[in-house]
Coordinates of C-alpha atoms in Angstrom, one line a residue:
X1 CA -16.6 23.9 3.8
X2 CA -13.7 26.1 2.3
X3 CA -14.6 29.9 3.0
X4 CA -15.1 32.2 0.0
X5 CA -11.3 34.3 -0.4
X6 CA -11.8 37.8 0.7
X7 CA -8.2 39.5 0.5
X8 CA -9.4 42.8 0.9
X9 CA -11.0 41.6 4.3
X10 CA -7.5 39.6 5.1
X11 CA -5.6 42.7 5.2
X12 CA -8.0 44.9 6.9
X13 CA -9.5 42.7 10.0
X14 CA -5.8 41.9 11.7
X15 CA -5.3 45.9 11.5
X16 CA -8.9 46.5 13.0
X17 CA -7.9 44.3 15.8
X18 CA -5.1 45.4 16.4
X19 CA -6.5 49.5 17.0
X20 CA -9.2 48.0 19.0
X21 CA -7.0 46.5 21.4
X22 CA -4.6 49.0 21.2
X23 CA -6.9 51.5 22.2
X24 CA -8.9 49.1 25.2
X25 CA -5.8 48.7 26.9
X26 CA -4.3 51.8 26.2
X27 CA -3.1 51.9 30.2
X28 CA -1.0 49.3 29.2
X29 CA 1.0 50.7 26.6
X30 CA 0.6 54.3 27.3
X31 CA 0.6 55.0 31.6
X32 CA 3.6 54.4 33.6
X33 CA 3.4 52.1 36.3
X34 CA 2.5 48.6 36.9
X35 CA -1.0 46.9 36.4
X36 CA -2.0 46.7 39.9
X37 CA -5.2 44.6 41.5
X38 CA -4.9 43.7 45.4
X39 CA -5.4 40.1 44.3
X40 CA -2.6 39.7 41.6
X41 CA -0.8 37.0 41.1
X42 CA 1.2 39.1 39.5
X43 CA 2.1 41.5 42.4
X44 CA 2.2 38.5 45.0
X45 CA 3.8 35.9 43.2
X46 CA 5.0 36.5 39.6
X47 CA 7.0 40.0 40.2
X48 CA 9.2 38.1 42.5
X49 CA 9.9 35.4 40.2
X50 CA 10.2 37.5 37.2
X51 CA 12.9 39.8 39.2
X52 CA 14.7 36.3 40.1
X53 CA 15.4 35.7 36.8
X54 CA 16.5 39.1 35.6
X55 CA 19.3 39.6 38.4
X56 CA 20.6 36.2 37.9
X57 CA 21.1 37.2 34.4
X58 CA 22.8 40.7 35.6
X59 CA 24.4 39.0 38.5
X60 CA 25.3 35.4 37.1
X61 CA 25.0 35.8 33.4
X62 CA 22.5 32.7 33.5
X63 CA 19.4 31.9 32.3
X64 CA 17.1 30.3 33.7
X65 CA 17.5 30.2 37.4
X66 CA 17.3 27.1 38.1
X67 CA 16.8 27.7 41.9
X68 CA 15.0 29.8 44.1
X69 CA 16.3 30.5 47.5
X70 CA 13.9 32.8 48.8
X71 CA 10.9 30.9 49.2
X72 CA 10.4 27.6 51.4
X73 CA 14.3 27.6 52.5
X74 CA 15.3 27.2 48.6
X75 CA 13.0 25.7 45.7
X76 CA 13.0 25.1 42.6
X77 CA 12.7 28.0 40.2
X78 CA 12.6 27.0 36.7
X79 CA 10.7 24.3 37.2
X80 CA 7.8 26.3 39.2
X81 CA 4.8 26.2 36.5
X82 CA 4.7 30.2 37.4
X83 CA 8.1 30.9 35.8
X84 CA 7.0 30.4 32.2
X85 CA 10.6 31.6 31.7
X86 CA 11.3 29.9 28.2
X87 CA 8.0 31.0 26.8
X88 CA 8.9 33.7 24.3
X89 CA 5.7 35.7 25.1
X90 CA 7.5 36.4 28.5
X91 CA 10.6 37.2 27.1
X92 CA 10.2 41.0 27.4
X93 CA 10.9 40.5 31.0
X94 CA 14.5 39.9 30.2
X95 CA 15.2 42.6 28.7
X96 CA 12.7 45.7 30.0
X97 CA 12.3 46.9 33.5
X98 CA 9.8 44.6 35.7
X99 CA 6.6 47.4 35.2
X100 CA 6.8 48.0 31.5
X101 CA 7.4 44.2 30.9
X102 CA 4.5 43.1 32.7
X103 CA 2.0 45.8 31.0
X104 CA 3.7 44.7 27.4
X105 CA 3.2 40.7 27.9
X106 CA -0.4 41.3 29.1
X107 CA -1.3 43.6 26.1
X108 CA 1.0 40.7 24.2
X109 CA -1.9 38.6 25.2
X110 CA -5.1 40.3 24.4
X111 CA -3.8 41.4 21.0
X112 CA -2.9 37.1 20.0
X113 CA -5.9 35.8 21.9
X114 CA -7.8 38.5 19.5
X115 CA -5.7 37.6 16.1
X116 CA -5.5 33.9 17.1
X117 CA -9.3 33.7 17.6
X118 CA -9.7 35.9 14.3
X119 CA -7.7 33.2 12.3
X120 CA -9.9 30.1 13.4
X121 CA -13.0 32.3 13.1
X122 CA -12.2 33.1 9.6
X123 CA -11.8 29.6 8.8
X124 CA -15.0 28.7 10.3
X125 CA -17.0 31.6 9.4
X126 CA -18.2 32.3 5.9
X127 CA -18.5 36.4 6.6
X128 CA -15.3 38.9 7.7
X129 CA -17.8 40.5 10.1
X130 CA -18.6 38.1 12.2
X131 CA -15.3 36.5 12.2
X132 CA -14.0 40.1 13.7
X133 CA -16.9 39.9 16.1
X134 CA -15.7 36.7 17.3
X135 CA -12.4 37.7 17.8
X136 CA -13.3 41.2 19.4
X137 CA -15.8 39.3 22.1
X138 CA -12.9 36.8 22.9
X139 CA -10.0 39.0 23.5
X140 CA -12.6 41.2 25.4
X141 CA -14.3 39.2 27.4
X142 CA -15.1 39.7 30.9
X143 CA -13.6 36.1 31.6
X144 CA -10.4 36.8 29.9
X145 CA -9.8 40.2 31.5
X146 CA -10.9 38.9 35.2
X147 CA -8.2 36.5 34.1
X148 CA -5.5 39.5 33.6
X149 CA -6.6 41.4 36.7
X150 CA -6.1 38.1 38.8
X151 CA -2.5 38.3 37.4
X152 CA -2.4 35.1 35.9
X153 CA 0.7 36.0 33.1
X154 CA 0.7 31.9 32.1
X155 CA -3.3 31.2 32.0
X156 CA -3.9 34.0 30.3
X157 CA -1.3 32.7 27.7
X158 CA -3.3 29.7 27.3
X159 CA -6.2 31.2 26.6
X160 CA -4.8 33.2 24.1
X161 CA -3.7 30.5 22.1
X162 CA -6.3 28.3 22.6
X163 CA -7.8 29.2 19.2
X164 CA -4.7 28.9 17.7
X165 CA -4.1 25.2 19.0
X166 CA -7.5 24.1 17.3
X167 CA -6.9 26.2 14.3
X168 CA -3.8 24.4 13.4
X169 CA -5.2 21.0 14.5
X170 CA -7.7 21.1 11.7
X171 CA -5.8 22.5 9.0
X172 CA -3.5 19.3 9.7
X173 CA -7.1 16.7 9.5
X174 CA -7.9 18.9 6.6
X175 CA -4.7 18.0 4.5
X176 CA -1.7 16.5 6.1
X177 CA 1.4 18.0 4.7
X178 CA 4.6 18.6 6.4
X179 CA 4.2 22.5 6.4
X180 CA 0.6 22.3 8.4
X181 CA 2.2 19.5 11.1
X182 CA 5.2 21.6 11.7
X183 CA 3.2 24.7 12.3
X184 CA 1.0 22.8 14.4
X185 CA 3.5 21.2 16.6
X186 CA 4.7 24.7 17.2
X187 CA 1.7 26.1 18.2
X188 CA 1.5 23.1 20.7
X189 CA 4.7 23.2 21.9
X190 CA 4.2 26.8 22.7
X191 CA 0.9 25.9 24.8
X192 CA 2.9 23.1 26.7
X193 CA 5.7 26.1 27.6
X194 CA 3.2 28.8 29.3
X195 CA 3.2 27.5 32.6
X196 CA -0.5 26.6 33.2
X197 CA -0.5 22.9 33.0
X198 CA -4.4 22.6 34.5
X199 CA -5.2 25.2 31.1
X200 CA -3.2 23.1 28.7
X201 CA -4.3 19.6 30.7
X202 CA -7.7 20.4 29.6
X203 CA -6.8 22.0 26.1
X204 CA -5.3 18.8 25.4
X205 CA -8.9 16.9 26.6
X206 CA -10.9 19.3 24.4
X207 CA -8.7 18.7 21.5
X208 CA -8.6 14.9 21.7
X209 CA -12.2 15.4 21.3
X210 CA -12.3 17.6 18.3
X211 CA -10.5 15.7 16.5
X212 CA -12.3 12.5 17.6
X213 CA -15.5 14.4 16.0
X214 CA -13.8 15.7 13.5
X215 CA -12.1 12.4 12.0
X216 CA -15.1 10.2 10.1
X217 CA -14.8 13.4 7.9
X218 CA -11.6 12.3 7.1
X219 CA -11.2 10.2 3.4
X220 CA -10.1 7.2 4.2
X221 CA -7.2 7.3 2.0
X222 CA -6.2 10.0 4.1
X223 CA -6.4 8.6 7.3
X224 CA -3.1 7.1 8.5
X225 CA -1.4 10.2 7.0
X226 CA -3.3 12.6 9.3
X227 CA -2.7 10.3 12.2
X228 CA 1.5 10.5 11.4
X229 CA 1.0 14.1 10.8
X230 CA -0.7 15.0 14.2
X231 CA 1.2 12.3 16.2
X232 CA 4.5 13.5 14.3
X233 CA 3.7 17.2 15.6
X234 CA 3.2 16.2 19.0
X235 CA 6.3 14.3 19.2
X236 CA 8.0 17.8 17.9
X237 CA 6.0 19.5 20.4
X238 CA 7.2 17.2 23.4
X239 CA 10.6 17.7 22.0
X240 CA 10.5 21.8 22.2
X241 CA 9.0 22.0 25.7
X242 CA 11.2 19.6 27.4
X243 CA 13.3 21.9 28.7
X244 CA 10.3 23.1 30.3
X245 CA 8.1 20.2 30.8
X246 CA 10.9 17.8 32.2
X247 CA 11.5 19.3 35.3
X248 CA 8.2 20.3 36.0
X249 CA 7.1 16.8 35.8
X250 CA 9.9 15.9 38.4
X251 CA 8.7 18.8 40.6
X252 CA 5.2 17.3 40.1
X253 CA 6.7 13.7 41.5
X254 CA 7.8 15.2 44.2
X255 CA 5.2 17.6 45.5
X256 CA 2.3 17.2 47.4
X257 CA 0.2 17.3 44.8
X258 CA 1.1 13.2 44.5
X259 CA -1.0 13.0 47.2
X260 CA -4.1 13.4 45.4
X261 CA -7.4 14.4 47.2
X262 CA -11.0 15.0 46.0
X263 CA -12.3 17.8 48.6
X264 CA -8.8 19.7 47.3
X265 CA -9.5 19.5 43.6
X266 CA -13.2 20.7 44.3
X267 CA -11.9 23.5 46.4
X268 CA -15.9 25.0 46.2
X269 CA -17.7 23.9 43.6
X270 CA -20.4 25.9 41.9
X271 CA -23.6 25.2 43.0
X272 CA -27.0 25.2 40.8
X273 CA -27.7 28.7 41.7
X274 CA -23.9 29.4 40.5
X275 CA -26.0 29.5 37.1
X276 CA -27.3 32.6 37.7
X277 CA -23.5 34.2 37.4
X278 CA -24.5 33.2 33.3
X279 CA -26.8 36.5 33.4
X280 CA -24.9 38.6 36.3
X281 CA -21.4 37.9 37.5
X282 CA -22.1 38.6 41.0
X283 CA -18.2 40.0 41.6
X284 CA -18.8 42.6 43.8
X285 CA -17.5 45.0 42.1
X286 CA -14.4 43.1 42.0
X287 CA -14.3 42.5 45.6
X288 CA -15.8 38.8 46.2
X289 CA -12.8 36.5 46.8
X290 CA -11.9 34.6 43.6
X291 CA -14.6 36.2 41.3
X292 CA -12.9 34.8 38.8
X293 CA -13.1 31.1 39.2
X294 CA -16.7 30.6 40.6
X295 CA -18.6 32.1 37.9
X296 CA -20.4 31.3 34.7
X297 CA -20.6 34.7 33.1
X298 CA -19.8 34.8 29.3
X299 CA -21.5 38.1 28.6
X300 CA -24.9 39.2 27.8
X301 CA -24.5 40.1 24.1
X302 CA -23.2 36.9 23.5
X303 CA -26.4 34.6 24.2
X304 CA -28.7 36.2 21.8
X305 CA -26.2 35.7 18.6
X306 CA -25.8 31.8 19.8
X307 CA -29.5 31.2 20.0
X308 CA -29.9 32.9 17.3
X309 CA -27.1 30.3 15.9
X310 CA -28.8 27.4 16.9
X311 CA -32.3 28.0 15.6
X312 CA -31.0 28.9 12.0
X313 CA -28.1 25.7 11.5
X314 CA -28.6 23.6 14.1
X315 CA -27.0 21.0 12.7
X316 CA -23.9 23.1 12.0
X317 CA -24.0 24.3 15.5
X318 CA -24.2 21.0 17.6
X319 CA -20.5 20.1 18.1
X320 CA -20.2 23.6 19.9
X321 CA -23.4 24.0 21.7
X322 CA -22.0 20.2 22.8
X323 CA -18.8 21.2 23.9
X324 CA -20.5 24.7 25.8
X325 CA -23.1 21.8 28.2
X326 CA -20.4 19.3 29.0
X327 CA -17.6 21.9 29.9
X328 CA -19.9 23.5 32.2
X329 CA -21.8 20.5 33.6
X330 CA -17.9 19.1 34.4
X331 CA -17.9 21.8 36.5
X332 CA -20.2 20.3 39.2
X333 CA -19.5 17.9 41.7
X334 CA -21.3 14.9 40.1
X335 CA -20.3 11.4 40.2
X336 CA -19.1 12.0 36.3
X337 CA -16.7 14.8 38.2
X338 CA -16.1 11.9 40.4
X339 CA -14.8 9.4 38.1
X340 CA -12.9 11.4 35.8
X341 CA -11.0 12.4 39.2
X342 CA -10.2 8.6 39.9
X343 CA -9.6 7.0 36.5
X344 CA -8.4 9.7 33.9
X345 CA -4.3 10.0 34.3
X346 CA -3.4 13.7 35.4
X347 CA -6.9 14.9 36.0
X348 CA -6.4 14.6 39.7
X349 CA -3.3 16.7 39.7
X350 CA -5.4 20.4 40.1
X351 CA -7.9 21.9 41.7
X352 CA -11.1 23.6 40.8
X353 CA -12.9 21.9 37.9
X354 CA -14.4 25.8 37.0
X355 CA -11.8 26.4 34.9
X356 CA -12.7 23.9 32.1
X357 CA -14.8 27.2 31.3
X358 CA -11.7 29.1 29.5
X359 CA -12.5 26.7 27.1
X360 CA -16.4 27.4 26.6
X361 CA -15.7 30.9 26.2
X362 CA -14.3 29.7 23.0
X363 CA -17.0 27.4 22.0
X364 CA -19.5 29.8 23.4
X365 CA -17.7 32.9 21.0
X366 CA -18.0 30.6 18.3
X367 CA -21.1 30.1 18.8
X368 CA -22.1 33.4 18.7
X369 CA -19.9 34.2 15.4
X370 CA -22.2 31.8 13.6
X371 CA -25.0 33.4 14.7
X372 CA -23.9 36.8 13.7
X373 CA -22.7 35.1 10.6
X374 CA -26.4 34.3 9.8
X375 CA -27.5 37.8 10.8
X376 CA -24.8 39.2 8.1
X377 CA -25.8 37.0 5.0
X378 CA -29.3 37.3 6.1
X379 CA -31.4 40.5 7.2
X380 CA -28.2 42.3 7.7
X381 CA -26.6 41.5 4.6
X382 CA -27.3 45.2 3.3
X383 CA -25.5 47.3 5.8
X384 CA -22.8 44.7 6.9
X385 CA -20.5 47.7 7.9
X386 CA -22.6 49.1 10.0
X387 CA -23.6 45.8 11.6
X388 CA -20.2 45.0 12.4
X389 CA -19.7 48.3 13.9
X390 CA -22.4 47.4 16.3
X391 CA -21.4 44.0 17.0
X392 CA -18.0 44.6 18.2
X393 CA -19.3 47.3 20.6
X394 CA -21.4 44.8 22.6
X395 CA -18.6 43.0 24.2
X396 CA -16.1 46.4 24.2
X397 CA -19.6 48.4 26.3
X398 CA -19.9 45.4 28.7
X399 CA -16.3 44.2 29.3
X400 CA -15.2 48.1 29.7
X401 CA -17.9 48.7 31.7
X402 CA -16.9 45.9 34.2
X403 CA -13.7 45.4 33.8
X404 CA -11.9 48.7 32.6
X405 CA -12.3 50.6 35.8
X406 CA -10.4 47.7 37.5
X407 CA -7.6 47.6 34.9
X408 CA -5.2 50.1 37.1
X409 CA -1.9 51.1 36.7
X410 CA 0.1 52.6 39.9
X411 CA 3.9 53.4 40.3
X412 CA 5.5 50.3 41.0
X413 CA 7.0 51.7 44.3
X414 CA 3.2 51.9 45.4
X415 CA 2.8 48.2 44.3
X416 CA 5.6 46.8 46.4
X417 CA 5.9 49.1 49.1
X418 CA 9.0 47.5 51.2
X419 CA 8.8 46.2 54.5
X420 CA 10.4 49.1 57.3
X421 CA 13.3 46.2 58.4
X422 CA 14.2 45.3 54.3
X423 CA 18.0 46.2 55.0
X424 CA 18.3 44.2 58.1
X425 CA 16.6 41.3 55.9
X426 CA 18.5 41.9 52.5
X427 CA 20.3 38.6 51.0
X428 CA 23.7 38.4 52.7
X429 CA 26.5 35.9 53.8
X430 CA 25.5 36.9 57.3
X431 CA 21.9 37.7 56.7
X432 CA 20.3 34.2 57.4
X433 CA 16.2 33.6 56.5
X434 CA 13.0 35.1 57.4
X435 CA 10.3 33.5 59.1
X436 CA 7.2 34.9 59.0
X437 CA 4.2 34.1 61.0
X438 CA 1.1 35.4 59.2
X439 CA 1.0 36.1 55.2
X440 CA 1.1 39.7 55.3
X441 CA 3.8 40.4 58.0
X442 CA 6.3 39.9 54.5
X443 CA 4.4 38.4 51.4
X444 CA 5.7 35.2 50.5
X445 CA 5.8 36.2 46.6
X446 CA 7.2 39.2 47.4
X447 CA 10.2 38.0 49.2
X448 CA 11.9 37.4 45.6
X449 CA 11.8 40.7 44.7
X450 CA 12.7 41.7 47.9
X451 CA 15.7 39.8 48.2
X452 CA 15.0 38.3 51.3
X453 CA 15.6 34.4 52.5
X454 CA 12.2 33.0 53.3
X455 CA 11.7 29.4 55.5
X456 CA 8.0 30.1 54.2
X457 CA 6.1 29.9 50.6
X458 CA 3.6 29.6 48.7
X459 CA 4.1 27.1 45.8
X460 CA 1.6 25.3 43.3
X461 CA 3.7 22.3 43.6
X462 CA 5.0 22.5 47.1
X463 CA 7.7 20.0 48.2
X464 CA 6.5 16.8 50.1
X465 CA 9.2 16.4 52.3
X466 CA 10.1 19.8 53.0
X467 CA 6.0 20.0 54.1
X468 CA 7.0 17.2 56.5
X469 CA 9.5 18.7 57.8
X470 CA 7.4 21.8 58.6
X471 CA 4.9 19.9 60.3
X472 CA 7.7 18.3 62.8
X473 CA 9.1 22.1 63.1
X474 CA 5.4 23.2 64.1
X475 CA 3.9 20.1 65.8
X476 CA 6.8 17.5 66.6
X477 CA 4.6 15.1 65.4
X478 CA 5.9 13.3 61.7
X479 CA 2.3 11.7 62.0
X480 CA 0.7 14.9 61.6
X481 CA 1.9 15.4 58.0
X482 CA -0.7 16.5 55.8
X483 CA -2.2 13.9 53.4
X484 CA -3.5 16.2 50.8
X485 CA -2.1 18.8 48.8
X486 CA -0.5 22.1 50.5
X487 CA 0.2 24.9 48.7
X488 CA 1.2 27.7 52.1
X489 CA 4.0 26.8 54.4
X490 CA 2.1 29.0 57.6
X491 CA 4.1 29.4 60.6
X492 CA 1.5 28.7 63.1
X493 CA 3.1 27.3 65.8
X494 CA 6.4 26.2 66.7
X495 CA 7.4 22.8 68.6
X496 CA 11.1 22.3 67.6
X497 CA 13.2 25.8 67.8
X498 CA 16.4 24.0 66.9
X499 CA 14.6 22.5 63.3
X500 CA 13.6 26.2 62.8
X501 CA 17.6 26.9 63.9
X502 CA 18.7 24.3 61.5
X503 CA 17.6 26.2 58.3
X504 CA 19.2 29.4 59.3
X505 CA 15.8 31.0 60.6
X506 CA 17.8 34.3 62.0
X507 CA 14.6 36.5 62.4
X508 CA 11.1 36.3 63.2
X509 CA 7.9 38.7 61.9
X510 CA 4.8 38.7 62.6
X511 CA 2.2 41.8 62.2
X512 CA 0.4 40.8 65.4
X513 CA 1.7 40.1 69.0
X514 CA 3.9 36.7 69.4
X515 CA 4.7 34.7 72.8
X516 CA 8.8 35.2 71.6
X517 CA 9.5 35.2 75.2
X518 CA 8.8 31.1 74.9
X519 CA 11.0 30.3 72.3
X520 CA 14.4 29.3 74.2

């Protein structure tokens, strides 16, 4: 039902997000420096990238690169998922220096994942108070800030406008007018540009299925208008991200990622006693490998507010306490997993099911909202201010007690310290490309930024035949091509010298001791 109209509220709850964001993440806006984790993507992979396409606009006055010749002996650049280079939330990377950029787009994110998640909660929530506490515990959440310190720039765009995506969806089943279809064919175009196509893949699942729920309420009058309208917007949506979408689908055809394999896409499945990350994220401190994906953790002061939820409108609360079970039993290898993997087109394409649960910390804040929603028209009803107050501290006390402390910023000198032979390395007609046996001797991702020729990479969607001719150059044996998905390109041995010859492998580095002596 239609929310009571609170303009007062309408005004004041976009501000009140905005300061509380502002002031969580003032390291972002406020500290020199680059956000820094030893396990960003950002610093290993996206810097490089990013820098790509800022000197071939100095250098070449184009935009995008289309090509990337540092990594894997030339790839393609704009249609790498991790470029994201058309999605305007990346755009300040263009046009600000690499450190202030990056800090901008992620504090870009928090602040629309909180007023995106504010928007659908107001829609779906009768009181402003619990609609800001939904959109607080979102754009705070220990999931979406292990996200950001994992350096995931296009996931973490996703997630943002997750809320957005299902916010315009129903406006459009609600009435079907031009005006509601364009906006949400935008909003889904702009999901289909950020660059994580496993996010949006199962965005696109989990919408299908709200509006599936979501259409008997339709009149029936109403029906095939609503249909045009959403099919309509998609169509518009295809149409503004295929400059992005089209050559990522032929990178797709021609990576290794064709060769689709089940022990790949589980890549370490939870495990029953996973569960107990719903109470204690078990991270280390930020040190276990991956914290991020392998955990169920949604935060502590959320669970209370959604059984709370669910014992006062249980009806009203089904669809999402629904979509919250089957997101995170999808998760598990069961032979439901199973045959989603070998009969739904796409699904097969990525790897680790886990991260189906960006989408229950939606439904799960949701959730929550209504429960604090009943809390604030019931016993709480008489002090709503001060009950707000206290809600939106639960998730800013336990995300910034987690998180914050990881949330560094460094000189960006210190975060890309160059390697002692750079100048020897430096792109140049006479230069020739790197080698590199072992990850760390030069850092794939980092090569970019570098400005150094790599024969190695690391890719999402690494080339098939350039994997097979890597295997020849290591093994001399085509037969020994890999049958799954690769996503390094190791040196780890070396059969044919002259294939390594033939792609203008001038230097070798390693950071341990090599038999060089053997090479001819």
């Amino acid at each position: 039902p239609p929310r009571p109209v609170n303009a007062r509220a309408d005004r004041v709850l976009p501000l009140t997000v905005v300061l509380i964001a502002a002031a969580f993440c003032v390291r972002l806006w406020a500290v020199p420096g680059i956000l820094y984790s030893p396990h960003s993507d950002l610093i290993a992979q996206g810097a490089g990238l990013r820098a790509l396409a800022s000197r071939t606009l100095a250098e070449d006055g184009r935009w995008p690169p289309l090509w990337d010749p540092s990594c894997n002996s030339g790839t393609p650049a704009h249609a790498n998922p991790l470029t994201s280079y058309l999605s305007p939330l990346h755009w300040p990377f263009l046009v600000l220096p690499l450190d202030r950029a990056a800090n901008l787009v992620f504090f870009l994110n928090v602040l629309l994942a909180g007023l995106s998640m504010l928007i659908l909660a107001r829609r779906l929530l009768t009181e402003p108070g619990a609609a800001l506490f939904a959109a607080v515990g979102y754009m705070l959440s220990y999931r979406f800030l292990a996200l950001i310190d994992a350096g995931w720039l296009p996931t973490v765009t996703m997630y943002a406008l997750a809320p957005l995506l299902f916010w315009s969806a129903d406006r459009v089943m609600e009435t079907p007018s031009p005006r509601r279809a364009a906006v949400f064919s935008v909003v889904l175009g702009l999901a289909a540009m950020q660059g994580s196509a496993q996010s949006f893949y199962y965005a696109l699942l989990a919408l299908a299925a709200f509006v599936a729920r979501r259409a008997p309420g339709v009149p029936p009058e109403a029906r095939s208008r609503t249909l045009f309208a959403l099919m309509g917007g998609g169509a518009l949506a295809l149409l503004l991200a295929a400059p992005d979408q089209l050559p990522r689908a032929e990178f797709a055809a021609l990576s290794t990622r064709a060769n689709f394999d089940y022990r790949f896409f589980l890549g370490g499945p939870p495990r029953l006693s996973t569960l107990l990350t719903l109470l204690d994220p078990h991270d280390a401190g930020g040190t276990r490998f991956e914290y991020w994906e392998n955990q169920f953790y949604f935060g502590l002061w959320l669970y209370p507010f959604a059984v709370w939820a669910c014992v006062k409108d249980p009806k009203r609360t089904r669809g999402l306490l629904l979509a919250c079970a089957v997101s995170v039993f999808l998760c598990f290898d069961t032979p439901v997993l199973r045959a989603l993997f070998h009969a739904l087109p796409g699904f097969a394409l990525f790897r680790k099911s886990t991260r189906l649960l960006q989408l229950t910390q939606l439904a799960a804040g949701l959730l929550a909202g209504r429960g604090a929603d009943a809390l604030l028209r019931g016993p709480w009803r008489t002090r709503r201010t001060l009950a707000t107050v206290f809600l939106c501290a639960l998730p800013a006390l336990d995300s910034g007690a987690r998180m914050l402390p990881r949330l560094t910023v460094v000189p960006t000198a210190a975060a890309f310290p160059p390697p002692p032979f750079l100048d020897l390395l430096r792109r140049s007609p006479d230069s020739g490309r790197l080698a590199a046996i072992g990850r760390l001797a030069v850092p794939y991702g980092m090569a970019s930024y570098y400005g150094v020729d790599m024969v190695n990479g690391y890719e999402p969607l690494n080339l098939r035949h350039y994997v097979e001719y890597f295997t020849v150059l290591m093994t001399g044996d085509p037969a020994r091509a890999p049958r799954a998905p690769v996503v390094w390109t190791d040196l780890t041995a070396l059969a044919r010298p002259d294939l390594l010859r033939a792609l203008d492998a001038r230097w070798l580095a390693s950071n341990r001791p090599q038999p060089f002596e053997s090479l001819g």
